[in-house]
Amino acid sequence: MKILFAASEAVPFCKTGGLADVAGSLPQALAKAGNEVAVILPLYQRVSDNWKDQMSFVCNIEVPLGWRRVYCGMFRLDKDGVIWYFVDNEYYFKRDSLYGHYDDGERFGFFSRAVIALLPAMQFMPEVIHCNDWQTALVPIYLKDECVRWSEVRGIKTVFTVHNIEYQGRYGKETLEDLFGLAPGWFTDGTIAMDGDVNLLKGALMTCDAITAVSPTYAQELRYDYYAHGMESVIRLNAGKVYGVLNGIDMERYNPASDPRIAANYSVLSKTGRAAAKDTVTPGKAQNKAHLQEEMHLNLAPDVPVIGIISRLVSHKGLDLVCKVFDQIMSLNCQFVVLGSGDWNYEQFFEAKLGQYPGRMALYRGYNEALAMDIYSGADLLLMPSKSEPCGLAQMIAMRYGTVPIVRETGGLKDTVHPYEAWCGAGNGFTFADYNSGDMFYVIRQAVDLYFNKPNDFQQLRKAGMTEDFSWDRSAGAYNEIYRTICS
Ligand code: ADP
């Protein structure tokens, strides 16, 4: 099939969050599965000159946006079986950050218009346009507007993926015609209206052919106000076209057997026959633990479990639960390492605890990818007690590196982490359901007990995580099914 993927960021060109990882990996996997795939992105100042030098100029056109006629250039780059198109307008995109500008609505209104207006110049008439988050939410709406008079685009279907429903593209009613160039009917019939405002996300949810959320559980959760940030009724109204597809991770980049970023490589040592049940992880894992303990000035204790947190330190990551029972956790025989930055109160909390637990607790405030890899490879347990988690990457990366996750059962955490079942040794981690510090502590203690008292079962959990399939190929298969369903 012919798929055009529209996004506001993608690895390796520009990244602020998880959307960039999806937009950087999924198109390749879709191409590998036999589709013709193109991606369209804004040409930000942040895209490095190295990439810009490899692009070729395709065309420039004028894009109508309300009463404006706006310059729009297009560049092209071919990479990994995917065509990458870049929309050029220096006024909108030559800025030092991707988002957070007073005119973001206008910038991404322009980008969404350009996605449609550039179709003839791409010589790539897609069967599906796959849009992502509020920045491309206007694409399905503009497409519906255009297809009244433009027969070539009439058959194009749209998929809209919700990566995080919190950001909705909400603007005053007056922007409808003046800024976005849409007829008043879109507002008066409620399609794009929410609480008296223009809501771009709602418009996309109402007009696209399929809505996907980044995990099956998140797709279910979006029906409830606790998770949907006011959009629950719109999701319920469109329930018949809502799907959940779990994101993947780059299984080659995150491969403990070959990753040059970690202290020692390791893998699952497979045994055959009767001994297979006793598969173990090769000794490299222990070397990584020693490296982590040394680097973070923790006691060099190979037999004490290390619990890690790698996270933005913000409230929806469930850190208030950790703060509440932190001393109880430290009363167990364990070490604790935190990597992250964010809210001042959490940073201060962990900072203050350092002096109380010398040699047993470590903290790095900030973003540090190298240290993240040391924790993924060196820790024994990774704690993610999130209030909500659309998909979550950290738990998948941790499992790939044999670090057993402890998570709350929400969103993608619930879909990827299956609780340890003592009676048969099944599962790949530890989970708790209610957002409650007592329940969280209960499973942390269970995990530490298992580490000390049933080391073989603990090894099995490591192995189960390391052998999970979190590849993008699996996600691409699920998206292919959805594309086929809406085009049939
Ligand atoms: P979110 O996108 O909500 O922040 P995810 O678990 O989906 O959470 O993705 C977070 C990603 O960012 C993971 O790859 C994690 O390793 C990385 N990360 C988070 N905080 C840090 C940090 N302080 N330093 C390095 N990497 C980090």
PDB file of N, CA and C and ligand atoms in Angstrom, residues 15 17-18 21 254 310-312 316-317 339-341 364 366-370 372 376 384 389-395 397, ligand 1:
ATOM      1  N   LYS A  15      13.860  15.808  17.565  1.00  0.00           N
ATOM      2  CA  LYS A  15      13.155  15.018  18.585  1.00  0.00           C
ATOM      3  C   LYS A  15      12.914  15.821  19.847  1.00  0.00           C
ATOM      4  N   GLY A  17      10.228  14.125  21.971  1.00  0.00           N
ATOM      5  CA  GLY A  17       9.568  13.090  22.778  1.00  0.00           C
ATOM      6  C   GLY A  17       9.370  11.802  21.996  1.00  0.00           C
ATOM      7  N   GLY A  18       8.496  10.950  22.551  1.00  0.00           N
ATOM      8  CA  GLY A  18       8.291   9.614  22.006  1.00  0.00           C
ATOM      9  C   GLY A  18       7.770   9.591  20.570  1.00  0.00           C
ATOM     10  N   ASP A  21      10.394   8.981  18.066  1.00  0.00           N
ATOM     11  CA  ASP A  21      10.864   7.597  17.949  1.00  0.00           C
ATOM     12  C   ASP A  21       9.932   6.794  17.058  1.00  0.00           C
ATOM     13  N   TYR A 254      19.038  -1.407  20.855  1.00  0.00           N
ATOM     14  CA  TYR A 254      18.967  -1.858  22.246  1.00  0.00           C
ATOM     15  C   TYR A 254      19.169  -3.370  22.289  1.00  0.00           C
ATOM     16  N   ILE A 310      14.459   5.650  35.780  1.00  0.00           N
ATOM     17  CA  ILE A 310      14.941   6.517  34.691  1.00  0.00           C
ATOM     18  C   ILE A 310      13.699   7.210  34.156  1.00  0.00           C
ATOM     19  N   SER A 311      13.552   8.488  34.462  1.00  0.00           N
ATOM     20  CA  SER A 311      12.249   9.081  34.175  1.00  0.00           C
ATOM     21  C   SER A 311      12.303  10.600  34.223  1.00  0.00           C
ATOM     22  N   ARG A 312      11.359  11.215  33.532  1.00  0.00           N
ATOM     23  CA  ARG A 312      11.094  12.622  33.818  1.00  0.00           C
ATOM     24  C   ARG A 312      10.512  12.638  35.233  1.00  0.00           C
ATOM     25  N   HIS A 316       2.845  12.644  36.904  1.00  0.00           N
ATOM     26  CA  HIS A 316       2.117  11.495  36.344  1.00  0.00           C
ATOM     27  C   HIS A 316       2.983  10.234  36.252  1.00  0.00           C
ATOM     28  N   LYS A 317       4.270  10.380  36.578  1.00  0.00           N
ATOM     29  CA  LYS A 317       5.142   9.193  36.620  1.00  0.00           C
ATOM     30  C   LYS A 317       5.024   8.460  37.963  1.00  0.00           C
ATOM     31  N   LEU A 339      17.726   8.436  37.980  1.00  0.00           N
ATOM     32  CA  LEU A 339      18.213   9.316  36.912  1.00  0.00           C
ATOM     33  C   LEU A 339      17.008  10.075  36.375  1.00  0.00           C
ATOM     34  N   GLY A 340      17.067  11.396  36.449  1.00  0.00           N
ATOM     35  CA  GLY A 340      15.941  12.145  35.910  1.00  0.00           C
ATOM     36  C   GLY A 340      16.013  13.609  36.284  1.00  0.00           C
ATOM     37  N   SER A 341      15.128  14.363  35.669  1.00  0.00           N
ATOM     38  CA  SER A 341      15.004  15.766  36.061  1.00  0.00           C
ATOM     39  C   SER A 341      13.556  16.160  35.836  1.00  0.00           C
ATOM     40  N   TYR A 364      21.282  11.165  39.829  1.00  0.00           N
ATOM     41  CA  TYR A 364      21.834  12.053  38.805  1.00  0.00           C
ATOM     42  C   TYR A 364      20.683  12.916  38.330  1.00  0.00           C
ATOM     43  N   GLY A 366      19.248  15.322  35.761  1.00  0.00           N
ATOM     44  CA  GLY A 366      19.501  15.780  34.400  1.00  0.00           C
ATOM     45  C   GLY A 366      19.217  14.666  33.416  1.00  0.00           C
ATOM     46  N   TYR A 367      19.527  14.936  32.144  1.00  0.00           N
ATOM     47  CA  TYR A 367      19.299  13.956  31.083  1.00  0.00           C
ATOM     48  C   TYR A 367      20.655  13.397  30.689  1.00  0.00           C
ATOM     49  N   ASN A 368      20.828  12.090  30.766  1.00  0.00           N
ATOM     50  CA  ASN A 368      22.130  11.510  30.482  1.00  0.00           C
ATOM     51  C   ASN A 368      21.927  10.126  29.850  1.00  0.00           C
ATOM     52  N   GLU A 369      22.042  10.077  28.532  1.00  0.00           N
ATOM     53  CA  GLU A 369      21.744   8.823  27.827  1.00  0.00           C
ATOM     54  C   GLU A 369      22.735   7.717  28.177  1.00  0.00           C
ATOM     55  N   ALA A 370      24.019   8.106  28.372  1.00  0.00           N
ATOM     56  CA  ALA A 370      25.040   7.099  28.678  1.00  0.00           C
ATOM     57  C   ALA A 370      24.738   6.455  30.033  1.00  0.00           C
ATOM     58  N   ALA A 372      21.825   6.336  31.438  1.00  0.00           N
ATOM     59  CA  ALA A 372      20.592   5.541  31.287  1.00  0.00           C
ATOM     60  C   ALA A 372      20.953   4.123  30.843  1.00  0.00           C
ATOM     61  N   TYR A 376      20.097   0.664  32.708  1.00  0.00           N
ATOM     62  CA  TYR A 376      19.347  -0.429  32.066  1.00  0.00           C
ATOM     63  C   TYR A 376      20.145  -1.734  32.131  1.00  0.00           C
ATOM     64  N   MET A 384       8.559   1.763  37.694  1.00  0.00           N
ATOM     65  CA  MET A 384       7.740   2.700  36.897  1.00  0.00           C
ATOM     66  C   MET A 384       6.301   2.684  37.423  1.00  0.00           C
ATOM     67  N   GLU A 389       0.336   6.009  31.475  1.00  0.00           N
ATOM     68  CA  GLU A 389       1.506   5.788  30.617  1.00  0.00           C
ATOM     69  C   GLU A 389       1.005   5.294  29.264  1.00  0.00           C
ATOM     70  N   PRO A 390       0.816   6.203  28.287  1.00  0.00           N
ATOM     71  CA  PRO A 390       0.244   5.772  27.010  1.00  0.00           C
ATOM     72  C   PRO A 390       0.906   4.505  26.459  1.00  0.00           C
ATOM     73  N   CYS A 391       2.225   4.494  26.380  1.00  0.00           N
ATOM     74  CA  CYS A 391       2.907   3.260  25.978  1.00  0.00           C
ATOM     75  C   CYS A 391       4.052   2.966  26.939  1.00  0.00           C
ATOM     76  N   GLY A 392       5.003   3.896  27.034  1.00  0.00           N
ATOM     77  CA  GLY A 392       6.170   3.683  27.892  1.00  0.00           C
ATOM     78  C   GLY A 392       7.243   2.922  27.142  1.00  0.00           C
ATOM     79  N   LEU A 393       8.439   3.489  27.139  1.00  0.00           N
ATOM     80  CA  LEU A 393       9.567   2.828  26.469  1.00  0.00           C
ATOM     81  C   LEU A 393      10.505   2.204  27.490  1.00  0.00           C
ATOM     82  N   ALA A 394      10.648   2.903  28.625  1.00  0.00           N
ATOM     83  CA  ALA A 394      11.691   2.503  29.575  1.00  0.00           C
ATOM     84  C   ALA A 394      11.522   1.053  30.023  1.00  0.00           C
ATOM     85  N   GLN A 395      10.269   0.628  30.241  1.00  0.00           N
ATOM     86  CA  GLN A 395      10.088  -0.749  30.719  1.00  0.00           C
ATOM     87  C   GLN A 395      10.489  -1.758  29.650  1.00  0.00           C
ATOM     88  N   ILE A 397      12.813  -1.249  27.262  1.00  0.00           N
ATOM     89  CA  ILE A 397      14.281  -1.244  27.162  1.00  0.00           C
ATOM     90  C   ILE A 397      14.868  -2.026  28.337  1.00  0.00           C
TER      91      ILE A 397
HETATM   92  P1  ADP B   1       8.027   9.590  28.402  1.00  0.00           P
HETATM   93  O1  ADP B   1       8.005   9.610  26.895  1.00  0.00           O
HETATM   94  O2  ADP B   1       6.693   9.843  29.047  1.00  0.00           O
HETATM   95  O3  ADP B   1       9.098  10.451  29.000  1.00  0.00           O
HETATM   96  P2  ADP B   1       8.888   6.834  28.047  1.00  0.00           P
HETATM   97  O4  ADP B   1       9.174   5.716  29.007  1.00  0.00           O
HETATM   98  O5  ADP B   1       7.941   6.520  26.939  1.00  0.00           O
HETATM   99  O6  ADP B   1       8.411   8.094  28.894  1.00  0.00           O
HETATM  100  O7  ADP B   1      10.245   7.295  27.363  1.00  0.00           O
HETATM  101  C1  ADP B   1      11.245   7.883  28.106  1.00  0.00           C
HETATM  102  C2  ADP B   1      12.551   7.701  27.352  1.00  0.00           C
HETATM  103  O8  ADP B   1      13.436   8.731  27.752  1.00  0.00           O
HETATM  104  C3  ADP B   1      13.246   6.387  27.664  1.00  0.00           C
HETATM  105  O9  ADP B   1      13.968   5.995  26.511  1.00  0.00           O
HETATM  106  C4  ADP B   1      14.202   6.755  28.787  1.00  0.00           C
HETATM  107  O10 ADP B   1      15.355   5.935  28.773  1.00  0.00           O
HETATM  108  C5  ADP B   1      14.566   8.163  28.406  1.00  0.00           C
HETATM  109  N1  ADP B   1      14.857   9.027  29.559  1.00  0.00           N
HETATM  110  C6  ADP B   1      13.979   9.560  30.436  1.00  0.00           C
HETATM  111  N2  ADP B   1      14.611  10.331  31.332  1.00  0.00           N
HETATM  112  C7  ADP B   1      15.922  10.281  31.021  1.00  0.00           C
HETATM  113  C8  ADP B   1      17.087  10.878  31.570  1.00  0.00           C
HETATM  114  N3  ADP B   1      17.028  11.684  32.614  1.00  0.00           N
HETATM  115  N4  ADP B   1      18.269  10.623  30.983  1.00  0.00           N
HETATM  116  C9  ADP B   1      18.340   9.807  29.914  1.00  0.00           C
HETATM  117  N5  ADP B   1      17.278   9.215  29.336  1.00  0.00           N
HETATM  118  C10 ADP B   1      16.079   9.457  29.881  1.00  0.00           C
END
